[in-house]
Amino acid sequence: MNVFPESSESKLGFDALRRRLRGMVRSPLGEDRLDGMRMSGDVNWIREELGRVAELQEIFDYDDPLPLRHVLDVRGTVRRATPEGAMLDPGELVELRRVLITLRHLHAFFESRRGSYGRLHDVAARITPVPGLEHGIEKVVDDDGHVRDSASPELQRLRRLIIRKQASLREALQDALRSAMREGHATEEQPTIRNGRMVIPVRAEAKRKVQGFVQDTSSSGQTVYIEPSDCLDLNNEVRELEGEERREVDRILREVTSAVRVHVEDIREGLRALAVFDLLQAKARFANDLDAVVPDLNVEGVIDIIDGRNPVLMFHFRDLGATARDTAATARDTAATARDAAANARDVVPLNLRLGDDYRTLVITGPNAGGKTVAMKTVGLFAMMLGHGLPVPVDEKSSFGIFQQLYVDIGDEQSIEEDLSTFSSHVSNLKTMLANAGSDSLVLIDEAGTGTDPAEGGALAQAVLERLTERDARTIATTHHGTLKVFAHEKDGVENGSMEFDQSTLSPTYRFQPGIPGSSYAFEIAQRIGLDETILERARELVGEQKTALEELITTFESRTQELDAKLAEAEDVARRARNARDQFRRKAEKLDREREAIRHQALKEAERIVGEANARIEKTIREIKEAEAEREATKGAREELASFREDLDQRLAEPESESDVGSEPASEFDGRSERPGADSERVAPRPGQTASGPEPPEMPKPVGGSIEVGDQVVLDDGSTAAEVLEIEDDEAVISLNSMRLRTALDRLQKVGGKRKQQVQLGTVEQSGGEMTALTARSRIDLRGRRVHEAIEEVTRLIDEALVSNLSDIEILHGKGTGALRQAIHEYLAEREDVVSFEEAPWDQGGAGVTYVHLS
């Protein structure tokens, strides 16, 4: 890709990012690859490189650690191993083995994940593991860089022999030293080594009194080091053995080096892949530090930046914040330093900018230090980062065109050597741009038309922008020239833009505003600073009424835009809260619908159970009637009426809830309500106390306050029917409502009364055609807190009542506790002949705290 001028990296701030990357690579391999990294215009390479970085970002976030433990530069080692007969030292072999292990682990890591990280797998596929060479080096050299005794049988033999000879030599030296010490000739108590020979220290004046050979003298001349005559042969033998050992070690190392030479090309290719991974991991960590992503890439030259943040500023403010925090940690005035840290660590204002579709040239105006140049640099820096395969800190919905040429005219390029002024330098840059820029170019021009007469400079800048627009180049120019604002407004393919300025504080907000020209606010800023008002009035006169009116118009327009933006933000906030409320109400309605449907089905099932019991009682009564020789027609009629009632109940259980039931409480023939919605012709016979048109409205129970306990009477939500609390666990309760058991949250219940007294109502069955009334009795009892003998008495009474009433099933609520009460009740039930079976209730109906009893 063509980038002009060469200093563009420093002008856009990419040099600072390159320095950051250098601190993240792990070896000279990555550093060299980073130094050779150049901006590319190949969209395929950019997509692949960004894809590799994105895969590594995912690995760092969600996968196992990348096996890059040893990233070492062993290229020199490989070069030294290449010539025939070369020998690598043990330290070089240790490093080479560690690199080979890293390469093998990398290859295995991505081979097992080829379906997840295809691009990185392609890089790792270039690695050829050589485990045989790893094993060969490991057999010869240990991790500390020493050749192992077991490297060869001969080396092991020589080293054992050297150890024995050295032991004999030390013993002989100790004897000679002890003898010299008895004579008063020795100065120390230990032998030492001089010139590779083991010697004893002797006073200089006694050197002729000790038989041997002087090998060395101390720096003071007071001590000489003598090899005793008796040790000469042993020393010679040790030296000869050590020479043989060195020759054997050299032979072994040459042999291993020859094995390395066989795999030189595989190792070099692996090192190239390792260099790629080193730079890629630096890019991925760099991107994660910035929360950077890969935007959508296009070749149409469209730039659509959403919430883009300049990475140079992000790192700058982060470093300032870190410095302030470090200062706060060491300084006593922590309050002031904390304020400084907060100020320095502020977020970078996001940039939202579009270019390249509706318009190709963007003219950004506004006051000095308002962020015009930073906005333009951010676009250029993103282009440069993407061209180097680096994700950018933008919203993932952003899109960015890939350009083949990048032209940058930013800053002062004056040159004393070439006798170029600032204006001449700008013109030189413009000349290069006009000669080469086209539809595949991104052009950035800062302060267009400055450095010379304003009128002439503005005209020249307009002519340049016209030509670049005609060439279809994507161009961003910053300026203060009012003529360029008019030009951008009137020219097709050109658009105004500005940096927002807070008129109340006369300070920049650094937010980009498309389609709006910006004012320089020169007079307003000067007035705020306190410049003489007469000077300001004179300046306005000199500028002219038309220009002053234009600036005032722009200022008024910007002010109204800010007001509209504030109102729009407020309206959006209200709409957001309304949507949240709507969603909340919808979720509550859906929850109520589900609960109502569950209550309806449970009520119908409970009704079915009750009808089943009634059926049994009726069958028994009919049997008794038949035995009393009642009329067959009466019996047949009773059976038909029962079958009809059963069929109607089955139909109601199978019917889905109609849409007309939504939002209403469930209705049933068994709950005292009137008729189902939409069933005008099918009315339920009114109960006693009801009118023909429906039941009397129940009196609303009044809350009594206080904490809710087991046995209390409560209402659910805003209901009117009292229910009994059967169990309480944590923040939930089990209640009995109209013969139904429901589990609900405690905070949905409201206490309306205490515990009710147990009542037993018994009816009688009159034979021979008299009125038939079912026996009514309790089917459930709560024994929690009772003593064992009291509980057994209650169970006995409950079973007797159930048998008299022809109930086949009862429930005993005894709670879990220690289990003693439950065990006593079970033992009693097992002894009764009229108890067919008993079992624990299902977990959602009380579990081990409730026992179901089945009677004969």
XYZ file of C-alpha atoms in Angstrom, residues 557-833:
277
model
C -28.184 26.903 14.627
C -25.737 24.969 16.786
C -27.418 26.198 19.965
C -30.836 25.076 18.750
C -29.363 21.766 17.637
C -28.003 21.190 21.121
C -31.418 22.001 22.612
C -33.116 19.603 20.200
C -30.548 16.904 20.994
C -31.255 17.335 24.700
C -35.009 17.114 24.130
C -34.532 14.124 21.847
C -32.436 12.393 24.509
C -35.142 13.144 27.090
C -37.847 11.808 24.773
C -35.828 8.675 24.098
C -35.408 8.177 27.829
C -39.170 8.511 28.366
C -39.825 6.092 25.501
C -37.313 3.644 26.913
C -38.962 3.750 30.330
C -42.365 3.306 28.713
C -41.122 0.278 26.792
C -39.667 -1.181 29.974
C -42.965 -0.648 31.808
C -44.911 -2.199 28.936
C -42.604 -5.218 28.895
C -42.896 -5.542 32.657
C -46.703 -5.464 32.552
C -46.734 -7.965 29.697
C -44.504 -10.334 31.655
C -46.737 -9.988 34.710
C -49.843 -10.643 32.625
C -48.266 -13.720 31.086
C -47.275 -14.945 34.540
C -50.806 -14.438 35.844
C -52.213 -16.265 32.813
C -49.934 -19.218 33.473
C -50.797 -19.278 37.152
C -54.535 -18.974 36.417
C -54.363 -21.831 33.932
C -52.474 -23.947 36.449
C -55.089 -23.166 39.119
C -57.892 -24.009 36.677
C -56.434 -27.402 35.787
C -55.681 -28.159 39.409
C -59.221 -27.179 40.406
C -60.715 -29.442 37.744
C -58.486 -32.324 38.778
C -59.490 -31.822 42.390
C -63.105 -31.728 41.284
C -62.581 -34.976 39.412
C -61.188 -36.561 42.557
C -64.179 -35.345 44.569
C -66.597 -36.637 41.929
C -64.773 -39.947 41.999
C -65.368 -40.222 45.699
C -68.967 -39.184 45.196
C -69.255 -41.812 42.471
C -68.098 -44.486 44.860
C -70.570 -43.386 47.487
C -73.405 -43.236 44.965
C -72.541 -46.703 43.623
C -72.615 -48.007 47.151
C -75.980 -46.362 47.742
C -77.361 -47.751 44.479
C -76.108 -51.191 45.455
C -77.911 -50.876 48.748
C -81.049 -49.703 46.942
C -80.856 -52.697 44.621
C -80.396 -54.994 47.527
C -83.535 -53.421 49.014
C -85.289 -54.348 45.747
C -85.798 -50.798 44.595
C -87.290 -50.061 41.208
C -84.984 -50.712 38.243
C -86.045 -47.471 36.507
C -84.896 -45.338 39.474
C -81.560 -47.129 39.496
C -81.135 -46.706 35.760
C -81.939 -43.000 35.966
C -79.400 -42.458 38.726
C -76.716 -44.204 36.682
C -77.484 -42.177 33.525
C -77.402 -38.914 35.457
C -74.005 -39.876 36.935
C -72.591 -40.864 33.507
C -73.764 -37.575 31.995
C -72.138 -35.616 34.783
C -68.881 -37.578 34.355
C -68.844 -37.011 30.577
C -69.325 -33.257 31.050
C -66.416 -33.152 33.492
C -64.112 -35.066 31.112
C -64.971 -32.634 28.337
C -64.111 -29.625 30.520
C -60.767 -31.164 31.464
C -59.878 -31.674 27.789
C -60.960 -28.201 26.603
C -58.216 -25.567 26.225
C -58.894 -22.234 27.875
C -60.755 -19.896 25.538
C -59.405 -16.469 24.714
C -62.365 -14.888 26.472
C -61.056 -16.295 29.781
C -57.813 -14.272 29.563
C -57.559 -11.770 32.375
C -60.421 -13.324 34.406
C -60.252 -15.719 37.313
C -61.021 -19.394 36.570
C -64.692 -20.379 36.730
C -65.992 -23.862 37.528
C -69.221 -25.605 38.502
C -67.536 -26.413 41.754
C -66.463 -22.967 42.976
C -69.801 -21.195 43.399
C -69.426 -18.937 40.308
C -72.259 -18.437 37.835
C -71.616 -19.597 34.259
C -68.660 -19.854 31.905
C -68.128 -16.838 29.594
C -69.901 -17.237 26.334
C -72.198 -20.024 27.558
C -75.453 -18.107 28.015
C -77.659 -21.171 27.550
C -75.789 -23.403 30.027
C -76.211 -22.029 33.512
C -75.296 -23.809 36.718
C -78.091 -24.287 39.223
C -77.700 -21.724 41.959
C -76.630 -22.880 45.349
C -78.418 -21.976 48.522
C -77.768 -18.351 49.224
C -77.425 -17.527 45.531
C -79.828 -15.732 43.264
C -80.731 -17.018 39.862
C -78.500 -14.436 38.263
C -75.388 -15.545 40.151
C -73.755 -15.719 43.558
C -73.824 -12.936 46.036
C -70.467 -11.125 46.026
C -68.332 -12.455 48.887
C -67.415 -10.128 51.667
C -63.756 -9.153 51.357
C -61.697 -10.557 54.284
C -60.077 -7.844 56.322
C -56.288 -7.964 56.946
C -55.351 -8.510 60.584
C -51.596 -7.924 60.324
C -48.806 -9.865 61.987
C -46.466 -12.570 60.710
C -47.907 -15.526 58.823
C -47.749 -18.937 60.521
C -48.894 -22.450 59.678
C -52.689 -22.717 60.088
C -53.374 -19.006 59.564
C -56.098 -17.833 57.193
C -54.709 -15.783 54.278
C -55.728 -14.373 50.907
C -53.637 -14.676 47.732
C -52.743 -11.353 46.071
C -55.962 -9.287 45.989
C -58.289 -12.294 46.173
C -61.469 -12.546 48.214
C -61.338 -16.253 49.166
C -59.556 -17.202 52.362
C -57.018 -20.030 52.254
C -55.239 -22.005 54.982
C -51.449 -22.041 55.315
C -50.270 -25.657 55.360
C -46.471 -25.285 55.207
C -43.842 -22.543 55.272
C -40.366 -23.094 53.869
C -37.952 -20.170 53.550
C -39.793 -17.512 51.518
C -42.491 -19.849 50.121
C -45.693 -21.326 51.532
C -48.110 -24.162 50.670
C -51.770 -23.132 51.036
C -55.119 -24.907 50.732
C -57.558 -22.905 48.577
C -60.957 -24.369 47.638
C -59.629 -27.952 48.079
C -56.526 -27.068 46.052
C -52.921 -27.113 47.252
C -50.830 -24.249 45.916
C -47.196 -23.311 46.428
C -46.598 -19.559 46.297
C -44.285 -16.810 47.554
C -44.932 -15.540 51.088
C -44.947 -11.915 49.949
C -48.060 -12.673 47.827
C -50.077 -13.650 50.927
C -51.964 -11.380 53.350
C -53.053 -12.627 56.764
C -56.813 -12.295 57.443
C -57.237 -14.593 60.437
C -55.714 -17.151 62.770
C -56.100 -20.914 62.955
C -59.583 -22.411 62.478
C -61.056 -24.966 64.808
C -61.300 -28.506 63.388
C -64.912 -29.561 62.689
C -66.389 -32.881 61.724
C -69.807 -32.976 60.006
C -71.509 -36.319 59.672
C -74.509 -37.042 57.488
C -76.765 -40.042 57.218
C -78.044 -42.154 54.379
C -81.723 -42.969 54.585
C -82.729 -46.271 52.994
C -85.810 -47.281 51.020
C -86.258 -44.238 48.902
C -85.467 -41.605 51.521
C -83.262 -38.559 50.801
C -79.579 -39.623 50.261
C -76.877 -37.367 51.885
C -73.107 -38.163 51.640
C -71.185 -38.397 54.877
C -68.854 -35.469 55.309
C -65.596 -35.697 57.303
C -62.060 -34.489 57.364
C -59.678 -35.949 54.790
C -56.561 -34.191 56.128
C -55.080 -33.450 59.558
C -52.145 -31.368 60.800
C -50.224 -32.974 63.682
C -47.127 -30.811 63.751
C -46.086 -29.902 67.295
C -48.208 -32.687 68.845
C -46.861 -35.317 71.247
C -46.835 -38.892 70.001
C -49.779 -40.110 72.092
C -51.830 -37.046 71.110
C -50.999 -37.570 67.440
C -51.989 -41.275 67.560
C -55.338 -40.350 69.086
C -55.966 -37.800 66.307
C -54.994 -40.321 63.607
C -57.340 -42.897 65.117
C -60.183 -40.391 65.125
C -59.408 -39.330 61.523
C -59.426 -42.926 60.226
C -62.669 -43.727 61.980
C -64.354 -40.649 60.543
C -63.081 -41.506 57.058
C -64.340 -45.082 57.285
C -67.772 -43.947 58.434
C -67.850 -41.455 55.530
C -66.608 -44.032 53.007
C -63.432 -42.027 52.270
C -60.711 -44.157 50.721
C -57.801 -41.687 51.014
C -56.657 -39.357 53.784
C -53.578 -37.175 54.365
C -51.588 -36.787 57.579
C -49.373 -33.690 57.861
C -46.753 -34.444 60.541
C -43.766 -32.436 59.308
C -40.181 -33.628 58.891
C -38.436 -32.592 62.116
C -36.399 -35.403 63.675
C -38.634 -38.066 62.090
C -39.795 -39.516 65.459
C -43.430 -38.462 65.015
C -43.527 -39.765 61.439
C -42.076 -43.139 62.534
C -44.600 -43.549 65.357
C -47.505 -42.764 63.006
C -46.194 -45.203 60.372
C -45.845 -47.955 62.989
C -49.429 -47.359 64.102
C -50.741 -47.370 60.520
C -48.961 -50.650 59.828
C -50.873 -52.312 62.694
C -54.354 -51.308 61.480
C -56.120 -53.865 59.294
